Amino acid sequence: MLSVETRHAIDPQAAEAMDTAALRRNFHVGGLFTDGEIRLCYTHYDRMIVGGAVPAGGSLTLDHVKECGTASILDRREMAVVNIGDAGTVAAGGETYTLEKGDVLYLPRGAGPVTFSGNGRFYILSSPAHQAHPARLLKIGDANQLKLGSAETSNERTIYQFLVPEVVPTCQLVVGYTQFAPGSVWNTMPAHVHDRRMEAYLYFDLAPDARVFHFMGRPEETRHIVMKNEEAVLSPPWSIHCGAGTGAYTFIWAMAGDNADYRDMDMVAMEDLK
């Protein structure tokens, strides 16, 4: 079963007038991981798609998506698949890949229908692509690793970069995830924006009663959205994107836009946050 929700782009002035319900309706993405279903959110932020596929021991095939305007989803798109569950397989382009938890699969434009099988919980990211690069399955050891922060500032963390130019060439997609050292809960602080790319976060590996307070908005007009396990949030190019959790968690970050340069960001001074 396939379901698709569309999210239109919101400007900063409109976001600043929203109450909690409206912020969640426009930026929070929940319910992506449902047994026996593929659920997608088609956004008007750089035409990024975020979604989830949970075959629950069976198989699910992702092919025609009306919102994409093509016969098959990857006719003019590329895709990243991140497994956040038990082992499973993904088949596309005549190949079958086995994904353990934490593995990332890159699928290029023209790879055809994508079939998810087994007990994985597959996080799907897709953006338009103008050319095809080779498909590749990446383990955590293949990622470029950055160690940032400190225990003293509660943000000691390791950033695992999977889909970045130094590791895997793509057209638009930039994807990785961040894991925290024990006792650290702050992500992406000091904050930044990057007006040339949108970003999406998926928070996972949270305990059932844990929450992450995700901060968004212009630096001088911040807002927050309360997130629970396996929920995503959309970050427009004009918005900061950072958060703090009540306990341990991991988050997947994904970007699409004008370039694939992870370092292309505009830092926000702490005194400018309001």
PDB file of C-alpha atoms in Angstrom:
ATOM      1  CA  MET A   1       0.000   0.000   0.000  1.00  0.00           C
ATOM      2  CA  LEU A   2       1.279   3.450  -0.988  1.00  0.00           C
ATOM      3  CA  SER A   3       0.144   6.773   0.428  1.00  0.00           C
ATOM      4  CA  VAL A   4       1.561  10.202  -0.447  1.00  0.00           C
ATOM      5  CA  GLU A   5       1.118  13.513   1.346  1.00  0.00           C
ATOM      6  CA  THR A   6       2.128  16.828  -0.241  1.00  0.00           C
ATOM      7  CA  ARG A   7       3.680  19.702   1.711  1.00  0.00           C
ATOM      8  CA  HIS A   8       3.857  23.138   0.124  1.00  0.00           C
ATOM      9  CA  ALA A   9       6.667  25.580   0.836  1.00  0.00           C
ATOM     10  CA  ILE A  10       6.141  28.090   3.674  1.00  0.00           C
ATOM     11  CA  ASP A  11       7.815  31.503   3.888  1.00  0.00           C
ATOM     12  CA  PRO A  12       9.267  32.771   7.206  1.00  0.00           C
ATOM     13  CA  GLN A  13       6.613  35.420   7.796  1.00  0.00           C
ATOM     14  CA  ALA A  14       3.830  32.850   7.459  1.00  0.00           C
ATOM     15  CA  ALA A  15       5.619  30.440   9.800  1.00  0.00           C
ATOM     16  CA  GLU A  16       6.040  33.120  12.459  1.00  0.00           C
ATOM     17  CA  ALA A  17       2.245  33.578  12.614  1.00  0.00           C
ATOM     18  CA  MET A  18       1.551  29.859  13.178  1.00  0.00           C
ATOM     19  CA  ASP A  19       0.433  28.250  16.414  1.00  0.00           C
ATOM     20  CA  THR A  20       1.688  24.841  17.537  1.00  0.00           C
ATOM     21  CA  ALA A  21      -0.860  22.897  15.499  1.00  0.00           C
ATOM     22  CA  ALA A  22      -0.072  24.820  12.320  1.00  0.00           C
ATOM     23  CA  LEU A  23       3.689  24.411  12.784  1.00  0.00           C
ATOM     24  CA  ARG A  24       3.258  20.667  13.155  1.00  0.00           C
ATOM     25  CA  ARG A  25       0.890  20.478  10.191  1.00  0.00           C
ATOM     26  CA  ASN A  26       3.427  22.167   7.921  1.00  0.00           C
ATOM     27  CA  PHE A  27       6.817  20.994   9.187  1.00  0.00           C
ATOM     28  CA  HIS A  28       6.366  17.870  11.341  1.00  0.00           C
ATOM     29  CA  VAL A  29       6.133  14.518   9.510  1.00  0.00           C
ATOM     30  CA  GLY A  30       4.841  11.605  11.588  1.00  0.00           C
ATOM     31  CA  GLY A  31       3.501   8.135  10.908  1.00  0.00           C
ATOM     32  CA  LEU A  32       6.024   7.250   8.195  1.00  0.00           C
ATOM     33  CA  PHE A  33       6.702   3.742   9.498  1.00  0.00           C
ATOM     34  CA  THR A  34       3.610   1.526   9.357  1.00  0.00           C
ATOM     35  CA  ASP A  35       3.692  -2.244   8.886  1.00  0.00           C
ATOM     36  CA  GLY A  36       2.867  -3.313   5.340  1.00  0.00           C
ATOM     37  CA  GLU A  37       2.922   0.225   3.914  1.00  0.00           C
ATOM     38  CA  ILE A  38       5.029   2.747   2.033  1.00  0.00           C
ATOM     39  CA  ARG A  39       4.311   6.302   3.169  1.00  0.00           C
ATOM     40  CA  LEU A  40       5.802   9.300   1.414  1.00  0.00           C
ATOM     41  CA  CYS A  41       5.813  13.036   2.004  1.00  0.00           C
ATOM     42  CA  TYR A  42       6.344  14.959  -1.231  1.00  0.00           C
ATOM     43  CA  THR A  43       7.656  18.416  -0.365  1.00  0.00           C
ATOM     44  CA  HIS A  44       7.970  21.607  -2.391  1.00  0.00           C
ATOM     45  CA  TYR A  45      11.328  22.282  -0.720  1.00  0.00           C
ATOM     46  CA  ASP A  46      13.679  21.391  -3.582  1.00  0.00           C
ATOM     47  CA  ARG A  47      11.134  18.653  -4.442  1.00  0.00           C
ATOM     48  CA  MET A  48      12.563  16.424  -1.703  1.00  0.00           C
ATOM     49  CA  ILE A  49      10.615  13.275  -0.842  1.00  0.00           C
ATOM     50  CA  VAL A  50      10.927  11.753   2.629  1.00  0.00           C
ATOM     51  CA  GLY A  51       9.219   8.489   3.450  1.00  0.00           C
ATOM     52  CA  GLY A  52       9.185   5.113   5.094  1.00  0.00           C
ATOM     53  CA  ALA A  53       8.701   1.519   3.957  1.00  0.00           C
ATOM     54  CA  VAL A  54       8.016  -1.299   6.409  1.00  0.00           C
ATOM     55  CA  PRO A  55       7.571  -4.644   4.597  1.00  0.00           C
ATOM     56  CA  ALA A  56       7.080  -6.436   7.955  1.00  0.00           C
ATOM     57  CA  GLY A  57       8.475  -9.731   6.665  1.00  0.00           C
ATOM     58  CA  GLY A  58       6.892  -9.405   3.245  1.00  0.00           C
ATOM     59  CA  SER A  59       7.674  -7.261   0.199  1.00  0.00           C
ATOM     60  CA  LEU A  60       6.626  -3.777  -0.909  1.00  0.00           C
ATOM     61  CA  THR A  61       7.363  -2.229  -4.307  1.00  0.00           C
ATOM     62  CA  LEU A  62       7.698   1.498  -4.921  1.00  0.00           C
ATOM     63  CA  ASP A  63       7.158   2.366  -8.571  1.00  0.00           C
ATOM     64  CA  HIS A  64       4.650   4.925  -9.924  1.00  0.00           C
ATOM     65  CA  VAL A  65       4.161   8.011  -7.761  1.00  0.00           C
ATOM     66  CA  LYS A  66       1.650  10.378  -9.334  1.00  0.00           C
ATOM     67  CA  GLU A  67       3.179  13.442  -7.704  1.00  0.00           C
ATOM     68  CA  CYS A  68       6.475  12.866  -9.544  1.00  0.00           C
ATOM     69  CA  GLY A  69       4.847  13.030 -12.975  1.00  0.00           C
ATOM     70  CA  THR A  70       6.810  10.078 -14.374  1.00  0.00           C
ATOM     71  CA  ALA A  71       6.047   6.421 -15.001  1.00  0.00           C
ATOM     72  CA  SER A  72       8.390   5.296 -12.215  1.00  0.00           C
ATOM     73  CA  ILE A  73       9.731   7.247  -9.242  1.00  0.00           C
ATOM     74  CA  LEU A  74      13.391   7.021 -10.301  1.00  0.00           C
ATOM     75  CA  ASP A  75      12.877   7.998 -13.945  1.00  0.00           C
ATOM     76  CA  ARG A  76      14.093  11.522 -13.113  1.00  0.00           C
ATOM     77  CA  ARG A  77      15.161  11.108  -9.482  1.00  0.00           C
ATOM     78  CA  GLU A  78      17.852   9.602  -7.279  1.00  0.00           C
ATOM     79  CA  MET A  79      17.235   7.938  -3.912  1.00  0.00           C
ATOM     80  CA  ALA A  80      18.873   7.121  -0.606  1.00  0.00           C
ATOM     81  CA  VAL A  81      17.564   4.325   1.621  1.00  0.00           C
ATOM     82  CA  VAL A  82      18.638   4.103   5.269  1.00  0.00           C
ATOM     83  CA  ASN A  83      17.703   1.029   7.290  1.00  0.00           C
ATOM     84  CA  ILE A  84      16.793   1.919  10.883  1.00  0.00           C
ATOM     85  CA  GLY A  85      15.401  -1.530  11.746  1.00  0.00           C
ATOM     86  CA  ASP A  86      16.347  -5.186  11.494  1.00  0.00           C
ATOM     87  CA  ALA A  87      17.995  -6.672   8.413  1.00  0.00           C
ATOM     88  CA  GLY A  88      16.164  -6.494   5.106  1.00  0.00           C
ATOM     89  CA  THR A  89      16.759  -6.279   1.379  1.00  0.00           C
ATOM     90  CA  VAL A  90      16.239  -3.638  -1.275  1.00  0.00           C
ATOM     91  CA  ALA A  91      16.071  -4.637  -4.940  1.00  0.00           C
ATOM     92  CA  ALA A  92      16.472  -2.152  -7.821  1.00  0.00           C
ATOM     93  CA  GLY A  93      18.223  -1.936 -11.166  1.00  0.00           C
ATOM     94  CA  GLY A  94      18.567  -5.707 -11.391  1.00  0.00           C
ATOM     95  CA  GLU A  95      20.495  -5.964  -8.103  1.00  0.00           C
ATOM     96  CA  THR A  96      19.471  -6.983  -4.588  1.00  0.00           C
ATOM     97  CA  TYR A  97      21.165  -5.388  -1.591  1.00  0.00           C
ATOM     98  CA  THR A  98      21.097  -6.593   2.016  1.00  0.00           C
ATOM     99  CA  LEU A  99      20.885  -3.728   4.501  1.00  0.00           C
ATOM    100  CA  GLU A 100      21.688  -4.130   8.180  1.00  0.00           C
ATOM    101  CA  LYS A 101      20.701  -1.432  10.649  1.00  0.00           C
ATOM    102  CA  GLY A 102      22.584   1.772   9.863  1.00  0.00           C
ATOM    103  CA  ASP A 103      23.427   0.853   6.257  1.00  0.00           C
ATOM    104  CA  VAL A 104      22.798   3.407   3.513  1.00  0.00           C
ATOM    105  CA  LEU A 105      21.955   2.521  -0.090  1.00  0.00           C
ATOM    106  CA  TYR A 106      22.281   4.999  -2.951  1.00  0.00           C
ATOM    107  CA  LEU A 107      20.147   4.383  -6.042  1.00  0.00           C
ATOM    108  CA  PRO A 108      20.605   6.468  -9.174  1.00  0.00           C
ATOM    109  CA  ARG A 109      18.249   7.952 -11.714  1.00  0.00           C
ATOM    110  CA  GLY A 110      16.865   5.214 -13.955  1.00  0.00           C
ATOM    111  CA  ALA A 111      17.182   2.378 -11.440  1.00  0.00           C
ATOM    112  CA  GLY A 112      13.515   1.453 -11.950  1.00  0.00           C
ATOM    113  CA  PRO A 113      11.050   0.161  -9.340  1.00  0.00           C
ATOM    114  CA  VAL A 114      12.379  -0.361  -5.817  1.00  0.00           C
ATOM    115  CA  THR A 115      11.316  -3.422  -3.792  1.00  0.00           C
ATOM    116  CA  PHE A 116      11.714  -3.547  -0.011  1.00  0.00           C
ATOM    117  CA  SER A 117      11.661  -6.939   1.718  1.00  0.00           C
ATOM    118  CA  GLY A 118      12.294  -8.502   5.109  1.00  0.00           C
ATOM    119  CA  ASN A 119      12.207  -6.936   8.546  1.00  0.00           C
ATOM    120  CA  GLY A 120      13.872  -3.623   7.823  1.00  0.00           C
ATOM    121  CA  ARG A 121      12.436  -0.208   8.573  1.00  0.00           C
ATOM    122  CA  PHE A 122      13.526   1.704   5.522  1.00  0.00           C
ATOM    123  CA  TYR A 123      13.802   5.490   5.536  1.00  0.00           C
ATOM    124  CA  ILE A 124      13.463   6.851   1.993  1.00  0.00           C
ATOM    125  CA  LEU A 125      14.931  10.097   0.656  1.00  0.00           C
ATOM    126  CA  SER A 126      14.646  11.204  -2.961  1.00  0.00           C
ATOM    127  CA  SER A 127      15.337  14.327  -4.989  1.00  0.00           C
ATOM    128  CA  PRO A 128      15.375  15.211  -8.692  1.00  0.00           C
ATOM    129  CA  ALA A 129      18.486  14.151 -10.621  1.00  0.00           C
ATOM    130  CA  HIS A 130      19.824  15.194 -14.032  1.00  0.00           C
ATOM    131  CA  GLN A 131      22.265  12.285 -14.473  1.00  0.00           C
ATOM    132  CA  ALA A 132      22.894   8.775 -13.188  1.00  0.00           C
ATOM    133  CA  HIS A 133      25.726   7.875 -10.809  1.00  0.00           C
ATOM    134  CA  PRO A 134      26.604   4.289  -9.817  1.00  0.00           C
ATOM    135  CA  ALA A 135      24.490   2.588  -7.165  1.00  0.00           C
ATOM    136  CA  ARG A 136      26.324   1.830  -3.953  1.00  0.00           C
ATOM    137  CA  LEU A 137      25.677   0.173  -0.595  1.00  0.00           C
ATOM    138  CA  LEU A 138      27.552   1.806   2.280  1.00  0.00           C
ATOM    139  CA  LYS A 139      28.379   0.473   5.739  1.00  0.00           C
ATOM    140  CA  ILE A 140      29.238   2.744   8.643  1.00  0.00           C
ATOM    141  CA  GLY A 141      32.940   2.086   8.037  1.00  0.00           C
ATOM    142  CA  ASP A 142      32.601   3.596   4.554  1.00  0.00           C
ATOM    143  CA  ALA A 143      31.397   6.939   5.892  1.00  0.00           C
ATOM    144  CA  ASN A 144      33.517  10.015   6.390  1.00  0.00           C
ATOM    145  CA  GLN A 145      33.555  10.657  10.159  1.00  0.00           C
ATOM    146  CA  LEU A 146      33.678  14.005  11.935  1.00  0.00           C
ATOM    147  CA  LYS A 147      33.968  14.217  15.711  1.00  0.00           C
ATOM    148  CA  LEU A 148      32.576  17.472  17.089  1.00  0.00           C
ATOM    149  CA  GLY A 149      31.518  19.072  20.363  1.00  0.00           C
ATOM    150  CA  SER A 150      32.440  18.118  23.911  1.00  0.00           C
ATOM    151  CA  ALA A 151      30.974  16.621  27.055  1.00  0.00           C
ATOM    152  CA  GLU A 152      31.238  20.029  28.727  1.00  0.00           C
ATOM    153  CA  THR A 153      28.803  21.546  26.216  1.00  0.00           C
ATOM    154  CA  SER A 154      26.577  18.424  26.093  1.00  0.00           C
ATOM    155  CA  ASN A 155      27.100  17.982  22.356  1.00  0.00           C
ATOM    156  CA  GLU A 156      29.901  15.463  21.935  1.00  0.00           C
ATOM    157  CA  ARG A 157      28.952  13.668  18.754  1.00  0.00           C
ATOM    158  CA  THR A 158      30.139  11.821  15.660  1.00  0.00           C
ATOM    159  CA  ILE A 159      28.831  12.849  12.263  1.00  0.00           C
ATOM    160  CA  TYR A 160      28.798  10.039   9.698  1.00  0.00           C
ATOM    161  CA  GLN A 161      28.767  11.425   6.169  1.00  0.00           C
ATOM    162  CA  PHE A 162      27.586   8.849   3.617  1.00  0.00           C
ATOM    163  CA  LEU A 163      26.328  10.693   0.549  1.00  0.00           C
ATOM    164  CA  VAL A 164      28.856  13.505   0.249  1.00  0.00           C
ATOM    165  CA  PRO A 165      31.150  14.178  -2.736  1.00  0.00           C
ATOM    166  CA  GLU A 166      34.173  12.800  -0.876  1.00  0.00           C
ATOM    167  CA  VAL A 167      32.472   9.403  -0.492  1.00  0.00           C
ATOM    168  CA  VAL A 168      29.753   8.919  -3.128  1.00  0.00           C
ATOM    169  CA  PRO A 169      28.944  11.215  -6.072  1.00  0.00           C
ATOM    170  CA  THR A 170      25.293  12.258  -6.352  1.00  0.00           C
ATOM    171  CA  CYS A 171      23.348  14.922  -8.209  1.00  0.00           C
ATOM    172  CA  GLN A 172      21.692  16.610  -5.215  1.00  0.00           C
ATOM    173  CA  LEU A 173      21.308  14.295  -2.269  1.00  0.00           C
ATOM    174  CA  VAL A 174      23.556  14.818   0.745  1.00  0.00           C
ATOM    175  CA  VAL A 175      22.836  12.273   3.503  1.00  0.00           C
ATOM    176  CA  GLY A 176      24.313  11.085   6.770  1.00  0.00           C
ATOM    177  CA  TYR A 177      23.513  10.653  10.429  1.00  0.00           C
ATOM    178  CA  THR A 178      24.736  11.867  13.782  1.00  0.00           C
ATOM    179  CA  GLN A 179      25.239   9.818  16.949  1.00  0.00           C
ATOM    180  CA  PHE A 180      25.919  11.185  20.434  1.00  0.00           C
ATOM    181  CA  ALA A 181      28.298  10.247  23.197  1.00  0.00           C
ATOM    182  CA  PRO A 182      26.662   9.251  26.509  1.00  0.00           C
ATOM    183  CA  GLY A 183      25.280  12.305  28.280  1.00  0.00           C
ATOM    184  CA  SER A 184      25.289  14.553  25.211  1.00  0.00           C
ATOM    185  CA  VAL A 185      21.922  15.688  23.872  1.00  0.00           C
ATOM    186  CA  TRP A 186      22.414  18.902  21.836  1.00  0.00           C
ATOM    187  CA  ASN A 187      22.647  18.636  18.055  1.00  0.00           C
ATOM    188  CA  THR A 188      23.873  21.195  15.526  1.00  0.00           C
ATOM    189  CA  MET A 189      24.688  23.899  18.068  1.00  0.00           C
ATOM    190  CA  PRO A 190      25.880  26.581  17.372  1.00  0.00           C
ATOM    191  CA  ALA A 191      23.118  26.783  14.798  1.00  0.00           C
ATOM    192  CA  HIS A 192      23.360  27.645  11.131  1.00  0.00           C
ATOM    193  CA  VAL A 193      21.254  28.140   8.024  1.00  0.00           C
ATOM    194  CA  HIS A 194      22.002  27.344   4.383  1.00  0.00           C
ATOM    195  CA  ASP A 195      19.782  29.268   2.027  1.00  0.00           C
ATOM    196  CA  ARG A 196      20.956  27.172  -0.912  1.00  0.00           C
ATOM    197  CA  ARG A 197      19.649  23.841   0.414  1.00  0.00           C
ATOM    198  CA  MET A 198      16.675  22.530   2.317  1.00  0.00           C
ATOM    199  CA  GLU A 199      17.170  19.893   5.019  1.00  0.00           C
ATOM    200  CA  ALA A 200      15.139  17.138   6.639  1.00  0.00           C
ATOM    201  CA  TYR A 201      15.809  15.381   9.938  1.00  0.00           C
ATOM    202  CA  LEU A 202      14.597  11.971  11.102  1.00  0.00           C
ATOM    203  CA  TYR A 203      14.959  11.359  14.833  1.00  0.00           C
ATOM    204  CA  PHE A 204      15.164   7.698  15.863  1.00  0.00           C
ATOM    205  CA  ASP A 205      16.492   5.332  18.520  1.00  0.00           C
ATOM    206  CA  LEU A 206      14.552   7.324  21.134  1.00  0.00           C
ATOM    207  CA  ALA A 207      13.033   5.568  24.127  1.00  0.00           C
ATOM    208  CA  PRO A 208       9.199   5.538  24.026  1.00  0.00           C
ATOM    209  CA  ASP A 209       8.931   8.268  26.656  1.00  0.00           C
ATOM    210  CA  ALA A 210      11.847  10.375  25.344  1.00  0.00           C
ATOM    211  CA  ARG A 211      11.409  13.523  23.275  1.00  0.00           C
ATOM    212  CA  VAL A 212      13.567  15.862  21.211  1.00  0.00           C
ATOM    213  CA  PHE A 213      12.817  19.575  21.165  1.00  0.00           C
ATOM    214  CA  HIS A 214      13.582  20.566  17.589  1.00  0.00           C
ATOM    215  CA  PHE A 215      14.235  24.252  17.005  1.00  0.00           C
ATOM    216  CA  MET A 216      13.392  25.984  13.737  1.00  0.00           C
ATOM    217  CA  GLY A 217      12.681  29.427  12.329  1.00  0.00           C
ATOM    218  CA  ARG A 218      14.758  32.473  11.534  1.00  0.00           C
ATOM    219  CA  PRO A 219      17.489  33.013  14.142  1.00  0.00           C
ATOM    220  CA  GLU A 220      15.704  36.084  15.486  1.00  0.00           C
ATOM    221  CA  GLU A 221      12.277  34.340  15.541  1.00  0.00           C
ATOM    222  CA  THR A 222      12.792  30.764  16.722  1.00  0.00           C
ATOM    223  CA  ARG A 223      10.040  28.213  17.262  1.00  0.00           C
ATOM    224  CA  HIS A 224      10.116  24.614  18.489  1.00  0.00           C
ATOM    225  CA  ILE A 225       8.470  21.312  17.589  1.00  0.00           C
ATOM    226  CA  VAL A 226       8.361  18.365  19.999  1.00  0.00           C
ATOM    227  CA  MET A 227       9.502  15.150  18.301  1.00  0.00           C
ATOM    228  CA  LYS A 228       9.218  11.502  19.310  1.00  0.00           C
ATOM    229  CA  ASN A 229      10.798   8.337  17.971  1.00  0.00           C
ATOM    230  CA  GLU A 230      10.852   7.831  14.180  1.00  0.00           C
ATOM    231  CA  GLU A 231       9.419  11.239  13.363  1.00  0.00           C
ATOM    232  CA  ALA A 232      10.773  13.605  10.710  1.00  0.00           C
ATOM    233  CA  VAL A 233      10.844  17.376  10.430  1.00  0.00           C
ATOM    234  CA  LEU A 234      11.250  19.607   7.376  1.00  0.00           C
ATOM    235  CA  SER A 235      13.666  22.522   7.528  1.00  0.00           C
ATOM    236  CA  PRO A 236      13.237  25.256   4.886  1.00  0.00           C
ATOM    237  CA  PRO A 237      16.435  26.906   3.604  1.00  0.00           C
ATOM    238  CA  TRP A 238      15.757  30.035   5.690  1.00  0.00           C
ATOM    239  CA  SER A 239      15.420  28.114   8.957  1.00  0.00           C
ATOM    240  CA  ILE A 240      17.817  26.987  11.636  1.00  0.00           C
ATOM    241  CA  HIS A 241      17.660  23.275  12.493  1.00  0.00           C
ATOM    242  CA  CYS A 242      18.932  22.087  15.843  1.00  0.00           C
ATOM    243  CA  GLY A 243      17.577  20.336  18.893  1.00  0.00           C
ATOM    244  CA  ALA A 244      18.020  18.887  22.350  1.00  0.00           C
ATOM    245  CA  GLY A 245      16.728  15.572  23.645  1.00  0.00           C
ATOM    246  CA  THR A 246      15.591  14.249  26.988  1.00  0.00           C
ATOM    247  CA  GLY A 247      17.709  11.148  26.364  1.00  0.00           C
ATOM    248  CA  ALA A 248      19.878   9.385  23.811  1.00  0.00           C
ATOM    249  CA  TYR A 249      18.930   9.506  20.125  1.00  0.00           C
ATOM    250  CA  THR A 250      20.285   9.441  16.592  1.00  0.00           C
ATOM    251  CA  PHE A 251      19.184  11.619  13.720  1.00  0.00           C
ATOM    252  CA  ILE A 252      19.480  11.302   9.966  1.00  0.00           C
ATOM    253  CA  TRP A 253      20.074  14.528   8.073  1.00  0.00           C
ATOM    254  CA  ALA A 254      19.423  14.916   4.379  1.00  0.00           C
ATOM    255  CA  MET A 255      19.746  17.898   2.074  1.00  0.00           C
ATOM    256  CA  ALA A 256      18.969  18.827  -1.527  1.00  0.00           C
ATOM    257  CA  GLY A 257      19.411  22.076  -3.410  1.00  0.00           C
ATOM    258  CA  ASP A 258      21.953  24.117  -5.332  1.00  0.00           C
ATOM    259  CA  ASN A 259      25.050  22.181  -4.299  1.00  0.00           C
ATOM    260  CA  ALA A 260      26.310  19.131  -2.433  1.00  0.00           C
ATOM    261  CA  ASP A 261      28.873  20.970  -0.317  1.00  0.00           C
ATOM    262  CA  TYR A 262      28.232  19.957   3.298  1.00  0.00           C
ATOM    263  CA  ARG A 263      30.362  22.896   4.485  1.00  0.00           C
ATOM    264  CA  ASP A 264      28.294  25.508   2.640  1.00  0.00           C
ATOM    265  CA  MET A 265      26.491  27.014   5.624  1.00  0.00           C
ATOM    266  CA  ASP A 266      26.014  30.386   7.294  1.00  0.00           C
ATOM    267  CA  MET A 267      26.786  30.189  10.997  1.00  0.00           C
ATOM    268  CA  VAL A 268      24.521  31.895  13.536  1.00  0.00           C
ATOM    269  CA  ALA A 269      26.138  33.539  16.541  1.00  0.00           C
ATOM    270  CA  MET A 270      24.659  32.529  19.899  1.00  0.00           C
ATOM    271  CA  GLU A 271      23.854  36.164  20.705  1.00  0.00           C
ATOM    272  CA  ASP A 272      21.716  36.354  17.524  1.00  0.00           C
ATOM    273  CA  LEU A 273      19.369  33.559  18.622  1.00  0.00           C
ATOM    274  CA  LYS A 274      16.074  34.747  20.061  1.00  0.00           C
TER     275      LYS A 274
END
